[in-house]
């Protein structure tokens, strides 16, 4: 008995293209390092729910039976695609009852939202930003991400990770549009008391956020794809050690790992995790 193996993580199109790709109120030290993920003075934020350990992401949320069979093994958290027009897989299992069930099984969940992609990106996506609409689209997608996560039972204080595909970061106008989109997305999440995270490649989309000089309204949690088969968020960290400290990092270090547990086979990507997850229950 097995779940149908899904496409590799971050598939965005029916042509099987592979995506190569916060916390609120991030305080920045003089060195540029993120030192806190605080809320505004008028907002009472729930404490961050942190998971540290091995996580997996897969295109379609597995059945509750598969999740139960996999529990107790190496993994303690699973990423799920809660929404976005560029989400590549149907999610028949991903419902509020499923979230409640697998959380009761002991799983921690990591919400992913596949929002608008850059206009300079190769290939086609159902939703792409432009230089003129990046900010407004980031705000509307941020609101949609919160609505989708909330409908699944993921409460305020949860982290939602924005999934950004690889693009030419040397294209200045395109890079500026991405950063404007990300800032608006993050700001919207913060206003609704959700923490912002960001998934991208260490060589491109994640690098653009990690190395941005202006840190205003950037996500406070960074999930970087670097497929070096190293289960770590520190020894291969590509940027300043002062960035994304205090349980704010995740590392996708292996992809397309076909694994079987309890009679269920799922193809997953492996993630070293040390950051916030969804608050459920």
CSV table of C-alpha atoms in Angstrom, one decimal:
chain,number,residue,atom,x,y,z
A,1,UNK,CA,0.0,0.0,0.0
A,2,UNK,CA,1.5,3.3,-0.9
A,3,UNK,CA,0.6,6.9,-1.6
A,4,UNK,CA,1.2,7.8,-5.2
A,5,UNK,CA,4.7,9.3,-5.4
A,6,UNK,CA,4.3,13.0,-6.0
A,7,UNK,CA,6.3,15.3,-8.3
A,8,UNK,CA,9.5,16.6,-6.8
A,9,UNK,CA,9.1,19.5,-4.3
A,10,UNK,CA,8.1,22.9,-5.7
A,11,UNK,CA,6.7,21.7,-9.0
A,12,UNK,CA,4.8,24.6,-10.4
A,13,UNK,CA,3.4,23.5,-13.7
A,14,UNK,CA,1.8,20.6,-15.5
A,15,UNK,CA,4.9,20.4,-17.6
A,16,UNK,CA,6.7,19.3,-14.5
A,17,UNK,CA,9.0,22.3,-14.3
A,18,UNK,CA,11.0,22.2,-11.1
A,19,UNK,CA,11.1,25.3,-8.9
A,20,UNK,CA,14.7,26.2,-8.5
A,21,UNK,CA,14.1,28.7,-6.1
A,22,UNK,CA,8.6,36.2,9.4
A,23,UNK,CA,8.4,37.1,11.7
A,24,UNK,CA,7.0,40.5,12.4
A,25,UNK,CA,8.9,43.6,13.4
A,26,UNK,CA,12.4,42.3,12.8
A,27,UNK,CA,15.0,44.2,14.7
A,28,UNK,CA,18.3,44.7,13.0
A,29,UNK,CA,21.6,45.2,14.8
A,30,UNK,CA,24.2,47.6,13.6
A,31,UNK,CA,26.0,44.7,11.9
A,32,UNK,CA,22.9,43.9,9.9
A,33,UNK,CA,22.1,40.8,11.9
A,34,UNK,CA,18.5,39.9,12.8
A,35,UNK,CA,18.3,40.0,16.5
A,36,UNK,CA,14.6,39.7,17.3
A,37,UNK,CA,11.2,38.9,15.9
A,38,UNK,CA,9.1,41.3,17.9
A,39,UNK,CA,5.6,42.5,17.5
A,40,UNK,CA,4.3,46.0,17.5
A,41,UNK,CA,3.7,47.5,20.9
A,42,UNK,CA,-0.1,47.3,20.5
A,43,UNK,CA,-0.2,43.6,19.5
A,44,UNK,CA,0.0,40.6,21.8
A,45,UNK,CA,1.8,38.0,19.8
A,46,UNK,CA,1.6,34.3,20.7
A,47,UNK,CA,4.9,32.7,21.6
A,48,UNK,CA,6.7,31.2,18.6
A,49,UNK,CA,6.2,27.5,18.1
A,50,UNK,CA,9.7,26.2,17.2
A,51,UNK,CA,10.6,22.9,15.7
A,52,UNK,CA,14.2,21.8,15.7
A,53,UNK,CA,15.0,18.5,13.8
A,54,UNK,CA,14.4,16.8,10.5
A,55,UNK,CA,11.4,17.8,8.3
A,56,UNK,CA,10.2,16.9,4.9
A,57,UNK,CA,8.4,18.6,2.1
A,58,UNK,CA,6.4,16.9,-0.6
A,59,UNK,CA,4.2,18.3,-3.3
A,60,UNK,CA,0.8,16.9,-2.2
A,61,UNK,CA,0.0,16.4,1.5
A,62,UNK,CA,0.0,12.6,2.2
A,63,UNK,CA,-3.1,10.9,3.6
A,64,UNK,CA,-3.6,10.9,7.4
A,65,UNK,CA,-3.0,7.2,7.3
A,66,UNK,CA,0.4,7.7,5.6
A,67,UNK,CA,1.3,10.4,8.1
A,68,UNK,CA,0.5,8.1,11.0
A,69,UNK,CA,2.6,5.4,9.5
A,70,UNK,CA,5.5,7.7,9.1
A,71,UNK,CA,5.3,9.2,12.6
A,72,UNK,CA,7.9,8.0,15.0
A,73,UNK,CA,10.7,7.8,12.4
A,74,UNK,CA,13.3,10.3,11.5
A,75,UNK,CA,10.9,13.2,10.7
A,76,UNK,CA,9.0,15.4,13.1
A,77,UNK,CA,7.6,18.1,10.8
A,78,UNK,CA,6.1,18.3,7.3
A,79,UNK,CA,5.7,21.2,5.0
A,80,UNK,CA,2.3,21.6,3.3
A,81,UNK,CA,1.3,23.9,0.4
A,82,UNK,CA,-1.6,25.9,1.8
A,83,UNK,CA,-2.2,28.1,-1.3
A,84,UNK,CA,-1.0,30.4,-4.1
A,85,UNK,CA,-1.9,30.5,-7.7
A,86,UNK,CA,1.4,28.8,-8.6
A,87,UNK,CA,0.9,25.8,-6.3
A,88,UNK,CA,1.7,22.8,-8.5
A,89,UNK,CA,-0.3,19.9,-6.9
A,90,UNK,CA,-3.9,19.4,-6.0
A,91,UNK,CA,-4.3,19.0,-2.2
A,92,UNK,CA,-7.3,16.6,-1.6
A,93,UNK,CA,-6.0,15.6,1.8
A,94,UNK,CA,-5.2,19.1,3.0
A,95,UNK,CA,-8.2,20.1,5.0
A,96,UNK,CA,-8.8,21.5,8.5
A,97,UNK,CA,-9.8,18.0,9.8
A,98,UNK,CA,-6.5,16.6,8.3
A,99,UNK,CA,-4.5,19.3,10.0
A,100,UNK,CA,-6.2,18.5,13.3
A,101,UNK,CA,-5.6,14.8,12.9
A,102,UNK,CA,-1.9,14.8,11.9
A,103,UNK,CA,-1.2,17.4,14.6
A,104,UNK,CA,-2.8,15.0,17.2
A,105,UNK,CA,-0.4,12.3,15.8
A,106,UNK,CA,2.4,14.6,16.8
A,107,UNK,CA,3.4,16.2,13.6
A,108,UNK,CA,4.5,19.9,13.4
A,109,UNK,CA,3.3,21.6,10.1
A,110,UNK,CA,5.1,24.1,8.0
A,111,UNK,CA,2.8,26.2,5.8
A,112,UNK,CA,4.1,27.1,2.3
A,113,UNK,CA,2.5,29.6,-0.1
A,114,UNK,CA,3.5,29.7,-3.7
A,115,UNK,CA,2.9,33.3,-4.6
A,116,UNK,CA,3.6,35.4,-7.7
A,117,UNK,CA,6.9,34.7,-9.5
A,118,UNK,CA,9.3,37.2,-11.0
A,119,UNK,CA,8.6,38.6,-14.5
A,120,UNK,CA,12.2,37.9,-15.5
A,121,UNK,CA,11.9,34.2,-14.7
A,122,UNK,CA,12.1,31.7,-17.5
A,123,UNK,CA,9.1,29.5,-18.2
A,124,UNK,CA,5.4,30.3,-17.5
A,125,UNK,CA,3.6,30.7,-14.2
A,126,UNK,CA,-0.1,31.3,-13.7
A,127,UNK,CA,0.8,34.4,-11.6
A,128,UNK,CA,3.7,36.7,-12.3
A,129,UNK,CA,4.4,40.1,-10.7
A,130,UNK,CA,5.4,43.2,-12.7
A,131,UNK,CA,7.4,46.2,-11.6
A,132,UNK,CA,4.2,48.2,-11.2
A,133,UNK,CA,2.0,45.7,-9.3
A,134,UNK,CA,4.6,43.9,-7.1
A,135,UNK,CA,3.6,45.7,-3.9
A,136,UNK,CA,-0.1,45.5,-4.4
A,137,UNK,CA,0.1,41.8,-5.4
A,138,UNK,CA,2.3,41.1,-2.4
A,139,UNK,CA,-0.3,42.5,-0.1
A,140,UNK,CA,-3.2,40.7,-1.7
A,141,UNK,CA,-1.2,37.4,-1.8
A,142,UNK,CA,-0.2,37.9,1.8
A,143,UNK,CA,-3.9,38.3,2.8
A,144,UNK,CA,-4.8,35.2,0.8
A,145,UNK,CA,-2.0,33.2,2.5
A,146,UNK,CA,-3.3,34.2,5.9
A,147,UNK,CA,-6.9,33.3,4.9
A,148,UNK,CA,-5.9,29.9,3.6
A,149,UNK,CA,-3.8,29.0,6.6
A,150,UNK,CA,-6.4,30.2,9.0
A,151,UNK,CA,-9.1,28.2,7.3
A,152,UNK,CA,-6.9,25.1,7.9
A,153,UNK,CA,-6.8,25.8,11.6
A,154,UNK,CA,-3.4,27.4,11.7
A,155,UNK,CA,-3.7,30.2,14.2
A,156,UNK,CA,-2.2,33.6,14.7
A,157,UNK,CA,1.5,33.5,15.5
A,158,UNK,CA,2.0,30.7,12.9
A,159,UNK,CA,4.8,31.1,10.4
A,160,UNK,CA,3.9,31.1,6.7
A,161,UNK,CA,6.7,30.6,4.2
A,162,UNK,CA,6.6,32.3,0.8
A,163,UNK,CA,8.0,30.1,-1.9
A,164,UNK,CA,10.0,32.0,-4.6
A,165,UNK,CA,11.4,30.3,-7.6
A,166,UNK,CA,14.9,31.0,-8.9
A,167,UNK,CA,15.4,34.1,-11.1
A,168,UNK,CA,18.1,36.3,-12.4
A,169,UNK,CA,19.0,38.4,-9.4
A,170,UNK,CA,21.3,40.5,-11.5
A,171,UNK,CA,18.3,41.9,-13.3
A,172,UNK,CA,18.0,45.0,-11.1
A,173,UNK,CA,14.4,45.9,-12.0
A,174,UNK,CA,13.3,42.4,-11.6
A,175,UNK,CA,15.1,42.0,-8.3
A,176,UNK,CA,13.6,45.2,-7.0
A,177,UNK,CA,10.2,44.0,-7.9
A,178,UNK,CA,10.7,40.7,-6.0
A,179,UNK,CA,11.9,42.6,-2.9
A,180,UNK,CA,8.9,44.9,-3.1
A,181,UNK,CA,6.6,42.0,-3.4
A,182,UNK,CA,8.2,40.1,-0.5
A,183,UNK,CA,8.1,43.2,1.7
A,184,UNK,CA,4.4,43.8,1.1
A,185,UNK,CA,3.7,40.1,1.7
A,186,UNK,CA,5.6,40.2,5.0
A,187,UNK,CA,4.0,43.4,6.1
A,188,UNK,CA,0.6,42.0,5.5
A,189,UNK,CA,1.3,38.9,7.5
A,190,UNK,CA,2.7,41.0,10.3
A,191,UNK,CA,-0.5,43.1,10.4
A,192,UNK,CA,-2.5,39.9,10.7
A,193,UNK,CA,-0.2,38.5,13.5
A,194,UNK,CA,1.4,35.8,11.4
A,195,UNK,CA,5.1,35.3,11.2
A,196,UNK,CA,6.7,35.5,7.8
A,197,UNK,CA,9.2,33.0,6.3
A,198,UNK,CA,10.8,32.7,2.9
A,199,UNK,CA,11.9,29.7,0.8
A,200,UNK,CA,14.4,30.1,-2.0
A,201,UNK,CA,17.7,29.0,-3.5
A,202,UNK,CA,20.9,30.0,-1.8
A,203,UNK,CA,22.3,31.0,-5.2
A,204,UNK,CA,19.5,33.2,-6.2
A,205,UNK,CA,16.1,34.0,-4.6
A,206,UNK,CA,17.2,33.3,-1.0
A,207,UNK,CA,20.4,35.1,-1.6
A,208,UNK,CA,18.5,38.2,-2.7
A,209,UNK,CA,16.7,38.4,0.6
A,210,UNK,CA,19.7,37.5,2.7
A,211,UNK,CA,22.0,40.1,1.2
A,212,UNK,CA,19.5,43.0,0.8
A,213,UNK,CA,21.0,46.1,2.3
A,214,UNK,CA,17.6,47.5,3.3
A,215,UNK,CA,16.2,44.9,5.8
A,216,UNK,CA,12.9,46.7,6.2
A,217,UNK,CA,9.9,44.3,6.2
A,218,UNK,CA,11.9,41.4,5.0
A,219,UNK,CA,10.9,37.9,6.4
A,220,UNK,CA,12.4,37.0,9.7
A,221,UNK,CA,12.8,33.3,8.8
A,222,UNK,CA,14.9,31.9,5.9
A,223,UNK,CA,14.5,28.5,4.4
A,224,UNK,CA,17.3,28.0,1.9
A,225,UNK,CA,17.7,25.3,-0.8
A,226,UNK,CA,21.3,24.1,-1.0
A,227,UNK,CA,21.4,20.5,-2.1
A,228,UNK,CA,24.7,19.5,-0.5
A,229,UNK,CA,23.3,16.5,1.5
A,230,UNK,CA,24.3,18.2,4.8
A,231,UNK,CA,21.8,18.0,7.6
A,232,UNK,CA,22.6,21.4,9.1
A,233,UNK,CA,21.5,25.0,9.3
A,234,UNK,CA,24.9,26.3,10.5
A,235,UNK,CA,28.0,24.7,8.9
A,236,UNK,CA,27.0,25.4,5.4
A,237,UNK,CA,25.1,28.7,6.1
A,238,UNK,CA,26.1,30.9,3.1
A,239,UNK,CA,25.8,34.3,4.7
A,240,UNK,CA,26.8,36.2,7.8
A,241,UNK,CA,26.5,34.2,11.0
A,242,UNK,CA,24.6,37.2,12.5
A,243,UNK,CA,21.7,36.7,10.1
A,244,UNK,CA,18.6,34.7,11.0
A,245,UNK,CA,19.7,33.6,14.4
A,246,UNK,CA,17.5,32.5,17.3
A,247,UNK,CA,15.6,29.6,15.6
A,248,UNK,CA,15.0,31.3,12.3
A,249,UNK,CA,16.6,29.0,9.7
A,250,UNK,CA,15.8,25.9,7.7
A,251,UNK,CA,17.8,24.1,5.0
A,252,UNK,CA,16.5,21.9,2.2
A,253,UNK,CA,19.5,19.7,1.7
A,254,UNK,CA,18.3,16.7,-0.3
A,255,UNK,CA,15.6,16.3,-3.0
A,256,UNK,CA,13.7,13.4,-4.5
A,257,UNK,CA,14.3,10.9,-1.8
A,258,UNK,CA,11.9,8.0,-2.3
A,259,UNK,CA,11.3,6.5,1.2
A,260,UNK,CA,8.9,3.9,2.6
A,261,UNK,CA,7.6,3.6,6.1
A,262,UNK,CA,4.8,1.4,7.4
A,263,UNK,CA,3.8,0.4,3.9
A,264,UNK,CA,3.6,3.9,2.5
A,265,UNK,CA,6.1,5.2,0.0
A,266,UNK,CA,6.5,8.9,-0.5
A,267,UNK,CA,9.0,10.9,-2.5
A,268,UNK,CA,10.2,13.7,-0.3
A,269,UNK,CA,12.8,16.5,0.0
A,270,UNK,CA,14.7,16.5,3.3
A,271,UNK,CA,15.0,19.6,5.4
A,272,UNK,CA,17.1,20.5,8.4
A,273,UNK,CA,14.8,22.6,10.5
A,274,UNK,CA,15.4,25.1,13.3
A,275,UNK,CA,12.6,27.6,13.1
A,276,UNK,CA,8.9,28.5,13.6
A,277,UNK,CA,6.0,26.3,12.4
A,278,UNK,CA,2.3,26.5,12.5
A,279,UNK,CA,0.3,26.9,15.7
A,280,UNK,CA,-2.6,24.5,15.7
A,281,UNK,CA,-5.1,23.5,18.4
